[in-house]
PDB file of C-alpha atoms in Angstrom:
ATOM      1  CA  MET R   1      50.947  33.493  45.128  1.00 65.00           C
ATOM      2  CA  ARG R   2      48.812  32.913  42.047  1.00 65.00           C
ATOM      3  CA  ARG R   3      51.156  35.028  39.917  1.00 70.00           C
ATOM      4  CA  LEU R   4      54.028  32.814  41.086  1.00 69.00           C
ATOM      5  CA  LYS R   5      51.924  29.767  40.145  1.00 70.00           C
ATOM      6  CA  LEU R   6      51.803  28.730  43.781  1.00 69.00           C
ATOM      7  CA  TRP R   7      48.032  28.401  43.881  1.00 65.00           C
ATOM      8  CA  GLN R   8      48.038  24.840  45.274  1.00 70.00           C
ATOM      9  CA  PRO R   9      49.535  25.843  48.648  1.00 68.00           C
ATOM     10  CA  LEU R  10      46.685  28.332  49.058  1.00 72.00           C
ATOM     11  CA  ASP R  11      44.376  25.421  49.923  1.00 76.00           C
ATOM     12  CA  THR R  12      46.381  24.532  53.035  1.00 78.00           C
ATOM     13  CA  LEU R  13      47.745  27.982  53.820  1.00 82.00           C
ATOM     14  CA  PRO R  14      45.498  28.663  56.851  1.00 85.00           C
ATOM     15  CA  GLU R  15      46.593  25.381  58.500  1.00 86.00           C
ATOM     16  CA  ARG R  16      50.234  26.065  57.693  1.00 85.00           C
ATOM     17  CA  LEU R  17      50.034  29.574  59.119  1.00 88.00           C
ATOM     18  CA  ALA R  18      48.442  28.260  62.321  1.00 90.00           C
ATOM     19  CA  LEU R  19      51.183  25.630  62.606  1.00 87.00           C
ATOM     20  CA  ALA R  20      53.882  28.263  62.041  1.00 89.00           C
ATOM     21  CA  ARG R  21      52.392  30.536  64.695  1.00 91.00           C
ATOM     22  CA  SER R  22      51.993  27.765  67.258  1.00 92.00           C
ATOM     23  CA  ASN R  23      55.573  26.558  66.680  1.00 90.00           C
ATOM     24  CA  ARG R  24      56.908  30.121  66.419  1.00 91.00           C
ATOM     25  CA  LEU R  25      58.588  29.350  63.112  1.00 87.00           C
ATOM     26  CA  PRO R  26      60.731  32.130  61.687  1.00 90.00           C
ATOM     27  CA  HIS R  27      59.615  33.462  58.310  1.00 88.00           C
ATOM     28  CA  HIS R  28      62.380  31.720  56.400  1.00 89.00           C
ATOM     29  CA  ASP R  29      61.530  28.331  57.979  1.00 89.00           C
ATOM     30  CA  PHE R  30      57.865  28.832  57.132  1.00 86.00           C
ATOM     31  CA  LEU R  31      58.689  29.643  53.500  1.00 86.00           C
ATOM     32  CA  GLU R  32      61.100  26.728  53.315  1.00 88.00           C
ATOM     33  CA  MET R  33      58.361  24.379  54.558  1.00 85.00           C
ATOM     34  CA  LEU R  34      55.860  25.740  52.005  1.00 84.00           C
ATOM     35  CA  PHE R  35      58.310  25.518  49.116  1.00 85.00           C
ATOM     36  CA  ALA R  36      59.489  22.019  50.071  1.00 87.00           C
ATOM     37  CA  GLU R  37      55.892  20.770  50.098  1.00 84.00           C
ATOM     38  CA  GLU R  38      55.222  22.430  46.733  1.00 84.00           C
ATOM     39  CA  ILE R  39      58.362  20.918  45.197  1.00 87.00           C
ATOM     40  CA  THR R  40      57.381  17.470  46.471  1.00 87.00           C
ATOM     41  CA  ARG R  41      53.868  17.865  45.067  1.00 85.00           C
ATOM     42  CA  ARG R  42      55.154  19.039  41.673  1.00 86.00           C
ATOM     43  CA  ASP R  43      57.711  16.213  41.469  1.00 87.00           C
ATOM     44  CA  ARG R  44      55.018  13.640  42.292  1.00 86.00           C
ATOM     45  CA  GLU R  45      52.605  15.055  39.690  1.00 88.00           C
ATOM     46  CA  SER R  46      55.363  15.239  37.087  1.00 88.00           C
ATOM     47  CA  ALA R  47      56.270  11.598  37.650  1.00 84.00           C
ATOM     48  CA  GLN R  48      52.613  10.610  37.400  1.00 86.00           C
ATOM     49  CA  ARG R  49      52.202  12.501  34.106  1.00 88.00           C
ATOM     50  CA  ARG R  50      55.347  10.906  32.630  1.00 85.00           C
ATOM     51  CA  ALA R  51      54.163   7.442  33.685  1.00 83.00           C
ATOM     52  CA  GLU R  52      50.725   8.031  32.160  1.00 85.00           C
ATOM     53  CA  THR R  53      52.254   9.363  28.930  1.00 86.00           C
ATOM     54  CA  ALA R  54      54.458   6.265  28.715  1.00 82.00           C
ATOM     55  CA  HIS R  55      51.430   4.045  29.422  1.00 82.00           C
ATOM     56  CA  LEU R  56      53.238   2.445  32.328  1.00 80.00           C
ATOM     57  CA  ASP R  57      51.261   0.113  34.534  1.00 80.00           C
ATOM     58  CA  PRO R  58      51.309   1.634  38.031  1.00 75.00           C
ATOM     59  CA  GLN R  59      51.360  -1.880  39.503  1.00 76.00           C
ATOM     60  CA  MET R  60      54.678  -2.698  37.785  1.00 76.00           C
ATOM     61  CA  GLN R  61      57.257  -1.389  40.210  1.00 76.00           C
ATOM     62  CA  LEU R  62      60.583  -2.793  41.331  1.00 76.00           C
ATOM     63  CA  GLN R  63      59.356  -2.786  44.921  1.00 77.00           C
ATOM     64  CA  THR R  64      56.642  -5.286  43.994  1.00 79.00           C
ATOM     65  CA  TRP R  65      59.043  -7.754  42.336  1.00 77.00           C
ATOM     66  CA  ASP R  66      58.795 -11.177  43.946  1.00 80.00           C
ATOM     67  CA  ASP R  67      62.308 -12.595  44.372  1.00 76.00           C
ATOM     68  CA  THR R  68      60.828 -16.026  45.015  1.00 83.00           C
ATOM     69  CA  THR R  69      59.272 -16.231  41.534  1.00 78.00           C
ATOM     70  CA  ALA R  70      60.190 -19.486  39.809  1.00 82.00           C
ATOM     71  CA  VAL R  71      62.189 -17.969  36.949  1.00 81.00           C
ATOM     72  CA  ASN R  72      65.865 -18.236  36.138  1.00 82.00           C
ATOM     73  CA  PHE R  73      67.839 -15.041  35.853  1.00 79.00           C
ATOM     74  CA  ASP R  74      71.209 -13.638  36.811  1.00 81.00           C
ATOM     75  CA  ARG R  75      70.496 -12.167  40.257  1.00 81.00           C
ATOM     76  CA  GLU R  76      73.768 -10.230  40.337  1.00 86.00           C
ATOM     77  CA  LEU R  77      72.947  -8.617  36.991  1.00 83.00           C
ATOM     78  CA  TRP R  78      69.393  -7.881  38.201  1.00 80.00           C
ATOM     79  CA  ALA R  79      70.782  -6.132  41.289  1.00 81.00           C
ATOM     80  CA  GLU R  80      73.125  -4.053  39.122  1.00 80.00           C
ATOM     81  CA  LEU R  81      70.388  -3.090  36.662  1.00 79.00           C
ATOM     82  CA  THR R  82      67.919  -2.120  39.365  1.00 78.00           C
ATOM     83  CA  SER R  83      70.527   0.064  41.079  1.00 79.00           C
ATOM     84  CA  LEU R  84      70.681   2.174  37.869  1.00 76.00           C
ATOM     85  CA  ARG R  85      74.329   2.926  38.603  1.00 77.00           C
ATOM     86  CA  PHE R  86      75.156   2.417  34.935  1.00 70.00           C
ATOM     87  CA  LEU R  87      73.013   5.464  34.101  1.00 66.00           C
ATOM     88  CA  ALA R  88      74.849   7.723  36.510  1.00 68.00           C
ATOM     89  CA  ASP R  89      78.269   6.449  35.508  1.00 66.00           C
ATOM     90  CA  GLY R  90      78.698   8.315  32.298  1.00 63.00           C
ATOM     91  CA  LEU R  91      75.673   8.502  30.048  1.00 61.00           C
ATOM     92  CA  GLU R  92      75.269  11.936  28.575  1.00 66.00           C
ATOM     93  CA  ALA R  93      71.853  13.618  28.736  1.00 63.00           C
ATOM     94  CA  ILE R  94      71.001  12.603  25.159  1.00 66.00           C
ATOM     95  CA  GLU R  95      72.067   9.010  25.760  1.00 67.00           C
ATOM     96  CA  THR R  96      70.019   8.858  28.950  1.00 65.00           C
ATOM     97  CA  ASN R  97      66.985  10.204  27.098  1.00 69.00           C
ATOM     98  CA  ASP R  98      67.499   7.712  24.267  1.00 73.00           C
ATOM     99  CA  PHE R  99      67.770   4.849  26.750  1.00 71.00           C
ATOM    100  CA  TYR R 100      64.582   5.990  28.524  1.00 71.00           C
ATOM    101  CA  GLU R 101      62.671   6.213  25.236  1.00 74.00           C
ATOM    102  CA  LEU R 102      63.875   2.737  24.245  1.00 72.00           C
ATOM    103  CA  ILE R 103      62.717   1.208  27.511  1.00 74.00           C
ATOM    104  CA  VAL R 104      59.365   3.029  27.420  1.00 74.00           C
ATOM    105  CA  GLU R 105      58.758   1.986  23.815  1.00 75.00           C
ATOM    106  CA  ARG R 106      59.501  -1.655  24.552  1.00 73.00           C
ATOM    107  CA  HIS R 107      57.657  -1.728  27.885  1.00 69.00           C
ATOM    108  CA  ARG R 108      55.132  -4.560  27.959  1.00 65.00           C
ATOM    109  CA  LYS R 109      55.312  -5.017  24.172  1.00 74.00           C
ATOM    110  CA  ALA R 110      58.123  -7.497  23.965  1.00 71.00           C
ATOM    111  CA  SER R 111      61.077  -8.921  25.809  1.00 70.00           C
ATOM    112  CA  THR R 112      64.132  -6.713  25.777  1.00 68.00           C
ATOM    113  CA  VAL R 113      67.699  -7.946  25.858  1.00 66.00           C
ATOM    114  CA  ILE R 114      70.463  -5.421  26.297  1.00 66.00           C
ATOM    115  CA  THR R 115      73.840  -6.497  24.958  1.00 66.00           C
ATOM    116  CA  SER R 116      77.250  -4.980  24.578  1.00 67.00           C
ATOM    117  CA  ASN R 117      80.299  -5.762  22.485  1.00 70.00           C
ATOM    118  CA  ARG R 118      82.513  -4.950  25.476  1.00 69.00           C
ATOM    119  CA  GLU R 119      83.798  -7.257  28.139  1.00 72.00           C
ATOM    120  CA  PRO R 120      82.416  -6.482  31.637  1.00 68.00           C
ATOM    121  CA  PRO R 121      85.712  -4.947  32.858  1.00 72.00           C
ATOM    122  CA  GLU R 122      85.680  -2.572  29.861  1.00 70.00           C
ATOM    123  CA  ILE R 123      82.255  -1.166  30.673  1.00 62.00           C
ATOM    124  CA  PRO R 124      82.682   2.113  32.566  1.00 56.00           C
TER     125      PRO R 124
END
């Protein structure tokens, strides 16, 4: 497992094996469980590293946004932006990366206004 760089699951392997035996899991289900946990762990660590590299404040998350805050903003636009649908609707990989770098660079340094020379119906 070390040669496959799966050394982290070794820590919990005895518990996982006992669980597999007690539940009579087939080999493929056992491996699927191990790999799914490893993928989840790697994804979580990757996200943490990217956030640290970007110097993002872990407390600043969309889930913590207070909708009752006494500020004026376009709530419909906020809902659209936080859905991130505009990213999935046609940005190429390079454009997505450029957009990410722009947001990370501007994060907590200054206000950011995103504009377009297109009318809303023209935006894909």
